[in-house]
Coordinates of C-alpha atoms in Angstrom, one line a residue:
Chain A
M292 CA -8.9 18.7 -26.1
N293 CA -6.1 20.9 -25.1
T294 CA -8.1 24.0 -24.2
Y295 CA -10.6 22.2 -22.2
N296 CA -7.9 20.3 -20.3
M297 CA -6.2 23.6 -19.6
V298 CA -9.4 24.9 -18.2
K299 CA -9.7 21.9 -15.9
Q300 CA -6.1 22.2 -14.9
E301 CA -6.4 25.8 -13.9
F302 CA -9.6 25.0 -12.0
I303 CA -8.1 22.3 -10.0
K304 CA -5.1 24.4 -9.0
K305 CA -7.2 27.1 -7.8
W306 CA -9.5 24.7 -6.0
I307 CA -6.7 23.2 -4.1
T308 CA -5.7 26.6 -2.9
T309 CA -9.1 27.8 -1.8
L310 CA -9.7 24.5 0.0
H311 CA -6.5 25.0 2.0
M312 CA -7.5 28.6 2.8
L313 CA -10.9 27.6 3.9
D314 CA -9.7 24.7 6.0
S315 CA -7.2 26.8 7.9
S316 CA -9.6 29.6 8.5
V317 CA -12.7 27.8 9.7
E318 CA -12.8 26.0 13.1
H319 CA -13.4 22.5 12.0
P320 CA -17.2 22.2 11.5
L321 CA -18.4 18.8 12.4
N322 CA -21.6 19.1 10.5
V323 CA -21.9 17.5 7.1
T324 CA -23.9 20.3 5.7
E325 CA -21.3 22.9 6.8
R326 CA -18.6 20.8 5.2
K327 CA -20.6 20.5 2.0
N328 CA -21.2 24.3 2.0
A329 CA -17.5 24.9 2.4
I330 CA -16.6 22.5 -0.4
R331 CA -19.2 24.0 -2.7
L332 CA -18.1 27.5 -1.8
S333 CA -14.4 26.8 -2.4
S334 CA -15.2 25.2 -5.7
D335 CA -17.4 28.1 -6.8
I336 CA -14.7 30.6 -5.9
A337 CA -12.1 28.5 -7.8
M338 CA -14.3 28.3 -10.8
A339 CA -14.9 32.1 -10.8
A340 CA -11.2 32.7 -10.2
T341 CA -10.3 30.5 -13.2
R342 CA -12.4 32.7 -15.3
S343 CA -10.6 35.6 -13.6
G344 CA -13.3 38.1 -13.6
A345 CA -13.6 38.5 -17.3
T346 CA -17.3 37.6 -17.3
I347 CA -20.2 38.9 -15.4
W348 CA -21.1 35.6 -13.8
S349 CA -17.7 35.1 -12.4
R350 CA -17.7 38.5 -10.7
A351 CA -21.2 38.0 -9.4
L352 CA -20.3 34.6 -8.1
I353 CA -17.4 36.1 -6.2
S354 CA -19.4 39.0 -4.7
R355 CA -22.1 36.6 -3.8
T356 CA -19.8 34.3 -2.0
R357 CA -18.0 37.1 -0.3
K358 CA -20.8 37.2 2.3
Y359 CA -20.0 33.8 3.5
T360 CA -16.4 34.0 4.1
T361 CA -13.9 36.5 5.4
T362 CA -10.6 34.9 4.5
C363 CA -11.2 34.8 0.8
K364 CA -11.8 38.5 0.8
P365 CA -8.3 39.5 -0.3
V366 CA -8.5 37.0 -3.1
A367 CA -11.9 38.3 -4.1
H368 CA -10.8 41.9 -4.0
R369 CA -7.8 41.1 -6.1
I370 CA -9.8 39.4 -8.7
L371 CA -12.4 42.2 -8.8
K372 CA -9.7 44.8 -9.1
K373 CA -8.1 43.0 -11.9
A374 CA -11.4 42.6 -13.6
R375 CA -12.2 46.3 -13.2
N376 CA -9.0 47.3 -14.9
R377 CA -9.6 44.9 -17.7
M378 CA -13.2 45.5 -18.4
K379 CA -13.2 49.3 -18.9
N380 CA -14.8 49.1 -22.3
R381 CA -17.4 46.5 -21.4
C382 CA -20.8 48.1 -21.3
T383 CA -23.0 45.7 -19.5
T384 CA -26.3 47.4 -18.8
I385 CA -27.0 48.6 -22.2
T386 CA -30.6 49.1 -23.2
R387 CA -33.7 47.1 -22.7
N388 CA -34.1 44.9 -25.7
G389 CA -37.3 45.7 -27.6
I390 CA -39.9 43.0 -27.2
F391 CA -42.2 43.2 -30.1
G392 CA -45.3 41.0 -30.5
A393 CA -46.4 38.5 -28.0
K394 CA -43.2 36.7 -27.1
M395 CA -44.1 36.2 -23.6
R396 CA -42.9 32.7 -23.4
V397 CA -39.4 33.6 -24.5
R398 CA -39.5 36.5 -22.1
K399 CA -40.4 34.3 -19.2
R400 CA -37.8 31.8 -20.0
T401 CA -35.2 34.5 -20.3
E402 CA -36.1 35.7 -16.9
L403 CA -35.7 32.2 -15.5
L404 CA -32.3 31.9 -17.2
K405 CA -31.3 35.2 -15.7
S406 CA -32.1 33.9 -12.3
L407 CA -30.0 30.8 -12.8
V408 CA -26.8 32.4 -14.2
P409 CA -25.2 34.4 -11.4
G410 CA -25.3 38.0 -12.1
G411 CA -27.8 37.5 -14.9
E412 CA -30.3 39.9 -13.5
L413 CA -28.0 42.8 -14.3
I414 CA -27.9 41.9 -17.9
Y415 CA -30.5 43.5 -20.1
D416 CA -29.0 42.6 -23.4
K417 CA -30.2 39.2 -24.5
D418 CA -27.2 38.9 -26.8
Y419 CA -24.9 39.3 -23.9
L420 CA -26.9 37.0 -21.7
I421 CA -26.5 34.2 -24.2
R422 CA -22.8 34.7 -24.4
E423 CA -22.6 34.6 -20.6
T424 CA -24.7 31.5 -20.4
L425 CA -22.5 29.8 -22.9
D426 CA -19.4 30.6 -20.9
Y427 CA -21.0 29.6 -17.7
I428 CA -22.0 26.3 -19.0
V429 CA -18.5 25.5 -20.1
Y430 CA -17.1 26.2 -16.8
L431 CA -19.8 24.4 -14.9
Q432 CA -19.1 21.4 -17.0
A433 CA -15.4 21.7 -16.1
Q434 CA -16.2 22.0 -12.5
V435 CA -18.4 18.9 -12.6
D436 CA -15.8 16.9 -14.5
V437 CA -13.1 17.7 -12.0
M438 CA -15.2 17.1 -9.0
R439 CA -16.3 13.8 -10.3
T440 CA -12.8 12.7 -11.1
V441 CA -11.6 13.7 -7.7
A442 CA -14.4 11.9 -6.0
A443 CA -13.6 8.8 -8.1
I444 CA -9.9 8.9 -7.2
D445 CA -10.9 9.5 -3.6
S446 CA -13.1 6.5 -3.5
V447 CA -10.6 4.3 -5.1
T448 CA -7.8 5.3 -2.8
R449 CA -10.2 4.8 0.1
D450 CA -10.8 1.2 -1.1
L451 CA -7.2 0.5 -1.4
S452 CA -6.2 1.7 2.1
Chain B
M248 CA -10.1 7.4 -37.9
D249 CA -13.3 9.3 -38.4
L250 CA -13.0 11.2 -35.2
T251 CA -9.7 12.9 -36.0
G252 CA -11.2 13.8 -39.3
A253 CA -14.1 15.4 -37.7
F254 CA -11.9 17.2 -35.2
G255 CA -9.7 18.5 -37.9
A256 CA -12.7 19.7 -39.9
R257 CA -14.2 21.4 -36.9
S258 CA -11.0 23.1 -35.8
A259 CA -10.6 24.3 -39.4
A260 CA -14.1 25.6 -39.4
V261 CA -13.3 27.9 -36.4
G262 CA -10.5 29.6 -38.4
P263 CA -11.4 31.9 -41.1
C264 CA -9.7 30.1 -44.0
R265 CA -12.2 27.6 -45.2
E266 CA -15.0 27.3 -47.7
P267 CA -17.6 28.8 -48.3
P268 CA -15.5 30.8 -50.7
G269 CA -15.3 34.5 -50.3
L270 CA -14.5 34.3 -46.7
E271 CA -10.9 33.4 -47.2
S272 CA -10.1 37.1 -47.7
L273 CA -11.5 37.8 -44.3
H274 CA -8.7 37.4 -41.9
L275 CA -10.2 38.9 -38.9
G276 CA -8.0 38.6 -35.9
G277 CA -5.9 35.8 -37.2
G278 CA -6.3 32.2 -36.5
D279 CA -6.6 32.3 -32.8
G280 CA -9.6 34.6 -32.6
G281 CA -11.5 32.4 -34.9
F282 CA -14.8 32.2 -33.3
T283 CA -15.1 35.9 -32.4
A284 CA -14.1 36.7 -36.0
L285 CA -17.0 34.5 -37.0
L286 CA -19.3 36.7 -35.0
E287 CA -18.0 39.7 -36.8
L288 CA -19.0 38.4 -40.2
P289 CA -22.0 39.7 -41.9
P290 CA -24.9 37.9 -40.2
T291 CA -26.1 35.8 -43.1
Q292 CA -22.7 34.5 -43.8
A293 CA -22.2 33.8 -40.2
V294 CA -25.3 31.8 -40.0
E295 CA -24.4 30.0 -43.2
L296 CA -21.0 29.1 -41.8
L297 CA -22.6 27.8 -38.6
H298 CA -25.0 25.7 -40.6
F299 CA -22.1 24.5 -42.6
T300 CA -20.4 23.2 -39.6
D301 CA -23.5 21.6 -38.4
P302 CA -23.1 18.3 -40.3
S303 CA -19.7 17.7 -38.7
P304 CA -20.9 17.3 -35.1
S305 CA -23.7 15.1 -36.2
S306 CA -21.4 13.0 -38.4
S307 CA -19.0 12.7 -35.6
Q308 CA -21.8 11.6 -33.4
A309 CA -22.9 9.0 -35.9
A310 CA -19.3 7.9 -36.3
A311 CA -18.8 7.6 -32.5
A312 CA -22.1 5.8 -32.1
G313 CA -21.4 3.5 -35.0
I314 CA -17.9 2.6 -33.9
G315 CA -19.0 2.0 -30.3
L316 CA -15.6 1.3 -29.0
D317 CA -14.7 4.9 -28.8
V318 CA -17.5 5.6 -26.4
S319 CA -16.3 4.0 -23.3
P320 CA -18.9 2.1 -21.3
P321 CA -20.4 4.4 -18.6
P322 CA -18.1 4.1 -15.6
P323 CA -19.9 2.2 -12.8
P324 CA -20.9 4.3 -9.8
L325 CA -20.2 7.8 -11.1
H326 CA -23.4 8.7 -12.9
A327 CA -26.1 9.3 -10.5
Y328 CA -27.9 11.6 -12.8
G329 CA -27.8 9.4 -15.8
A330 CA -25.4 9.8 -18.7
L331 CA -24.9 13.4 -19.3
T332 CA -21.7 12.7 -21.1
F333 CA -22.6 12.3 -24.8
P334 CA -20.1 11.0 -27.3
S335 CA -19.5 14.3 -29.0
N336 CA -19.6 16.2 -25.8
A337 CA -15.9 16.4 -25.5
A338 CA -15.5 18.1 -28.9
L339 CA -18.2 20.5 -28.2
M340 CA -16.8 21.4 -24.9
E341 CA -13.4 21.9 -26.6
R342 CA -14.9 24.3 -29.1
A343 CA -16.9 26.2 -26.5
A344 CA -13.9 26.3 -24.2
R345 CA -11.8 27.6 -27.0
F346 CA -14.4 30.3 -27.6
S347 CA -14.5 31.5 -24.1
V348 CA -10.8 31.2 -23.5
M349 CA -10.0 33.0 -26.7
A350 CA -12.3 35.8 -25.6
N351 CA -10.4 35.9 -22.3
E352 CA -7.1 36.0 -24.0
Q353 CA -8.1 38.7 -26.3
Q354 CA -9.1 40.9 -23.4
Q355 CA -5.9 40.1 -21.7
N356 CA -3.8 41.1 -24.6
G357 CA -5.7 44.2 -25.0
N358 CA -6.5 43.0 -28.5
V359 CA -8.9 45.2 -30.2
S360 CA -10.4 42.7 -32.5
G361 CA -13.6 40.7 -32.7
E362 CA -14.5 40.5 -29.0
T363 CA -14.2 44.1 -28.0
T364 CA -15.5 45.4 -31.3
T365 CA -18.6 43.3 -30.9
T366 CA -19.1 44.8 -27.4
S367 CA -18.3 48.3 -28.6
S368 CA -20.7 47.9 -31.4
V369 CA -23.5 47.2 -29.0
P370 CA -23.1 50.5 -27.1
S371 CA -23.2 52.3 -30.5
N372 CA -26.4 50.5 -31.1
S373 CA -27.8 51.8 -27.8
D374 CA -26.6 55.3 -28.6
R375 CA -28.4 55.2 -31.9
V376 CA -31.5 53.9 -30.3
K377 CA -31.3 56.5 -27.5
T378 CA -31.1 59.4 -30.0
E379 CA -34.3 58.2 -31.6
P380 CA -36.7 60.2 -29.4
G381 CA -34.5 63.2 -29.7
E382 CA -35.0 63.3 -33.4
T383 CA -38.7 63.1 -33.6
D384 CA -39.0 66.7 -34.6
S385 CA -36.7 66.4 -37.6
S386 CA -37.8 66.3 -41.1
Q387 CA -39.7 63.4 -42.8
L388 CA -36.6 62.3 -44.7
E389 CA -34.5 62.0 -41.7
N390 CA -37.1 60.1 -39.9
N391 CA -37.2 57.6 -42.6
R392 CA -33.5 57.2 -42.5
C393 CA -33.4 56.7 -38.7
G394 CA -36.2 54.2 -39.0
K395 CA -34.3 52.2 -41.6
R396 CA -31.1 52.3 -39.5
K397 CA -33.0 51.1 -36.5
E398 CA -34.4 48.2 -38.5
L399 CA -31.0 47.2 -39.8
D400 CA -29.6 47.3 -36.3
K401 CA -32.4 45.2 -35.0
K402 CA -31.9 42.7 -37.8
A403 CA -28.2 42.5 -37.1
R404 CA -28.7 41.9 -33.5
R405 CA -31.3 39.3 -34.1
E406 CA -28.9 37.5 -36.5
K407 CA -26.2 37.7 -33.9
I408 CA -28.5 36.3 -31.3
N409 CA -29.6 33.5 -33.6
A410 CA -26.0 32.6 -34.3
R411 CA -25.2 32.3 -30.6
M412 CA -28.3 30.4 -30.0
K413 CA -27.2 27.9 -32.5
L414 CA -23.9 27.4 -30.7
L415 CA -25.8 27.0 -27.5
Q416 CA -28.0 24.5 -29.1
E417 CA -25.0 22.5 -30.1
L418 CA -23.5 22.7 -26.6
V419 CA -26.6 21.5 -24.8
P420 CA -27.1 17.9 -25.7
G421 CA -30.2 16.9 -27.5
C422 CA -31.0 20.4 -28.6
D423 CA -30.4 20.3 -32.3
K424 CA -33.8 19.0 -33.3
I425 CA -35.8 21.6 -31.4
Q426 CA -37.4 24.4 -33.3
G427 CA -38.3 27.6 -31.5
T428 CA -36.5 29.8 -29.2
A429 CA -38.6 29.0 -26.1
L430 CA -38.0 25.3 -26.2
V431 CA -34.3 25.8 -26.8
L432 CA -34.2 28.1 -23.8
D433 CA -36.0 25.4 -21.8
E434 CA -33.4 22.9 -22.6
I435 CA -30.6 25.3 -21.7
I436 CA -32.3 26.1 -18.4
N437 CA -32.6 22.4 -17.7
H438 CA -29.0 21.8 -18.5
V439 CA -27.7 24.6 -16.3
Q440 CA -30.0 23.4 -13.4
S441 CA -28.8 19.9 -13.7
L442 CA -25.2 20.9 -13.8
Q443 CA -25.7 23.0 -10.7
R444 CA -27.4 20.1 -9.0
Q445 CA -24.6 17.9 -9.9
V446 CA -22.1 20.2 -8.3
E447 CA -24.2 20.2 -5.2
M448 CA -24.4 16.5 -5.1
L449 CA -20.7 16.0 -5.7
S450 CA -19.7 18.4 -3.0
M451 CA -22.1 16.7 -0.6
R452 CA -20.5 13.4 -1.6
L453 CA -17.0 14.7 -1.0
A454 CA -18.0 16.2 2.3
A455 CA -19.8 13.1 3.6
V456 CA -16.8 10.8 2.9
N457 CA -14.1 12.9 4.4
P458 CA -13.9 14.3 7.9
R459 CA -12.0 17.4 6.9
V460 CA -12.6 20.2 4.4
D461 CA -9.5 19.7 2.4
F462 CA -10.4 16.2 2.0
N463 CA -8.1 14.0 0.1
L464 CA -5.3 16.4 -0.6
D465 CA -3.0 14.8 1.9
T466 CA -3.6 11.4 0.6
L467 CA -3.1 12.7 -2.9
L468 CA 0.2 14.3 -1.9
A469 CA 1.3 11.1 -0.2
S470 CA 0.4 8.9 -3.1
E471 CA 1.8 11.2 -5.7
N472 CA 5.2 11.7 -4.1
G473 CA 6.0 8.1 -4.6
S474 CA 5.4 8.1 -8.3
L475 CA 5.9 11.5 -9.8
M476 CA 6.0 11.6 -13.5
D477 CA 6.3 7.9 -13.9
G478 CA 6.3 7.4 -17.6
S479 CA 4.9 3.9 -17.7
F480 CA 1.7 5.0 -15.9
N481 CA 0.9 7.8 -18.3
G482 CA -0.7 5.7 -21.0
T483 CA -3.2 3.6 -19.0
A484 CA -3.8 5.9 -16.1
M485 CA -4.7 8.8 -18.2
Q486 CA -7.6 7.0 -19.7
L487 CA -8.8 6.1 -16.3
A488 CA -8.6 9.6 -14.9
W489 CA -11.0 10.9 -17.5
P490 CA -12.9 7.8 -18.4
H491 CA -16.0 9.5 -19.7
Q492 CA -14.2 11.6 -22.3
V493 CA -14.0 10.4 -25.8
T494 CA -10.8 8.4 -26.1
E495 CA -8.6 9.7 -28.8
T496 CA -6.6 8.1 -31.4
E497 CA -3.0 7.2 -31.0
Q498 CA -1.6 10.3 -32.6
S499 CA -3.5 12.9 -30.6
F500 CA -2.9 10.9 -27.5
H501 CA 0.8 10.9 -27.9
H502 CA 0.6 14.5 -28.9
R503 CA -1.1 15.3 -25.6
Q504 CA 1.4 13.3 -23.7
L505 CA 4.2 15.3 -25.2
Q506 CA 2.4 18.5 -24.4
L507 CA 2.0 17.5 -20.8
Q508 CA 5.6 16.8 -20.3
Q509 CA 6.6 20.4 -20.8
P510 CA 6.0 22.4 -17.7
P511 CA 3.5 25.0 -18.5
Q512 CA 5.4 28.2 -17.8
P513 CA 2.9 30.9 -18.6
Q514 CA 0.3 29.2 -16.5
Q515 CA 2.3 29.3 -13.4
W516 CA 2.4 33.0 -13.2
P517 CA -1.1 33.8 -12.2
Y518 CA -1.1 30.9 -9.9
D519 CA 1.9 32.2 -8.1
G520 CA 0.3 35.6 -7.7
L521 CA -2.7 33.9 -6.3
I522 CA -1.2 31.7 -3.7
Q523 CA 1.9 33.5 -2.5
P524 CA 0.2 36.1 -0.2
A525 CA -2.1 33.4 1.1
W526 CA 0.7 31.1 1.9
G527 CA 2.7 33.9 3.4
R528 CA 0.0 34.3 6.0
E529 CA -0.1 30.7 7.0
D530 CA 3.0 28.7 6.7
D531 CA 6.3 30.2 5.7
Q532 CA 8.4 27.2 6.2
G533 CA 6.8 24.6 3.9
H534 CA 6.1 27.1 1.2
G535 CA 8.5 25.9 -1.4
N536 CA 7.9 22.2 -0.8
E537 CA 4.2 22.5 -0.8
H538 CA 4.2 24.7 -3.9
N539 CA 6.2 22.1 -5.8
S540 CA 4.2 19.2 -4.6
L541 CA 0.9 21.0 -5.4
M542 CA 2.2 21.6 -8.9
A543 CA 3.1 18.0 -9.2
V544 CA -0.3 17.0 -7.9
S545 CA -2.2 19.1 -10.3
E546 CA -0.1 17.9 -13.2
N547 CA -0.3 14.3 -12.2
L548 CA -4.0 14.6 -11.8
M549 CA -4.2 15.4 -15.4
V550 CA -1.9 12.5 -16.2
G551 CA -3.7 10.1 -13.9
S552 CA -3.4 8.9 -10.4
A553 CA -0.7 6.3 -10.2
S554 CA -2.2 4.7 -7.1
L555 CA -5.2 3.3 -8.9
H556 CA -5.9 -0.3 -8.9
P557 CA -4.5 -2.2 -11.9
N558 CA -7.7 -4.2 -12.3
Q559 CA -9.7 -1.1 -13.0
V560 CA -7.0 0.0 -15.5
K561 CA -7.5 -3.3 -17.3
M562 CA -11.2 -2.8 -17.3
E563 CA -10.9 0.5 -19.0
L564 CA -8.6 -0.9 -21.7

């Protein structure tokens, strides 16, 4: 369980950081929806930062969230630059995979999966898409686990005080 | 116990040195790049190896279900979407996490082994496919050769895709019995959607309860400062902190405890690089203190919050 725990540990460190950054930057929104968006945004950025730009979905997530915040821009730029240096050999838009026969169902579902995974629309290679999905699922699960635990701890400390 | 046996078998399966025989000579990328080395194997052998490891997850599932006590009862109010945490989920996540983390590490080390060669082999595939129309005016013999090469390429890619789909099938719970790519993709899509919805719901929950964005960090810091690295809490509180994970046996538990005591040096470096400019902008005074306490918080979160109620701890035990 050590690798998965390491993943979760990295994620929570980065999440704490991004939460602080967001909280100091934004004038305190009173709305629940805004708060939820801020929390979701910070946790998405933290998740992508934990993957540190080695995958397409993490970079797409960062560039997607860049629209919503201005303070996380330096962080996002740093991660993207690091990713660009590291990913020189990675060829992402390769060639359209040949679709022989009537595999329309698979095709349709692949399109749907592409829409779910951030940055998936850019991937033409089905092989690569599956690898990205695998990675994304692992990190989504880590995110869910950490958030669930934090919520549990939070509720328990709330009951105590 | 059975679970450690299954874990041991599975971790051995990731490395290259295991039966079926004939693969022992293949030391691709050493032991740490195990799974990417797996993908570099000739496709039939890779599929065979994956099939070979298939019994172990199912046997561990059966073992876990049969034993019963290793699967902790679903913790009360946490699962709003039903039990997505299956008994063998922890091991599968570990394996998949190792796969993705190994891929990351290999790129970081600039290691030219399984990962980058698989990606570089794909551009070569595309190059070959792209030169196809350029060679239409060549002789009949050359056409035949190009056609055969294209077929072989396609078959290799299909095998690779199938191998990865198998791993995805194992990762997504309840996917092993399904035949057919479309249905498996359905399950994967459902899983990803449900995970995203869970994140949404959890962030809404965290937002609704707390009046501020950095919700409970102050309370965490306050509670953790009183009981940092308290040895007596480690045993019980750790189980409570991650209650839905498969509870390990004594040996692996102590092993993990030992590992947690050592401060993770290489992990701190990227973290430092990340937060120092940010902190420099905001608060220069409390930099050192907050940094240390944040480290302590994150470490203690893994160990388990010490402020939890003792009754709940007893319930978990």
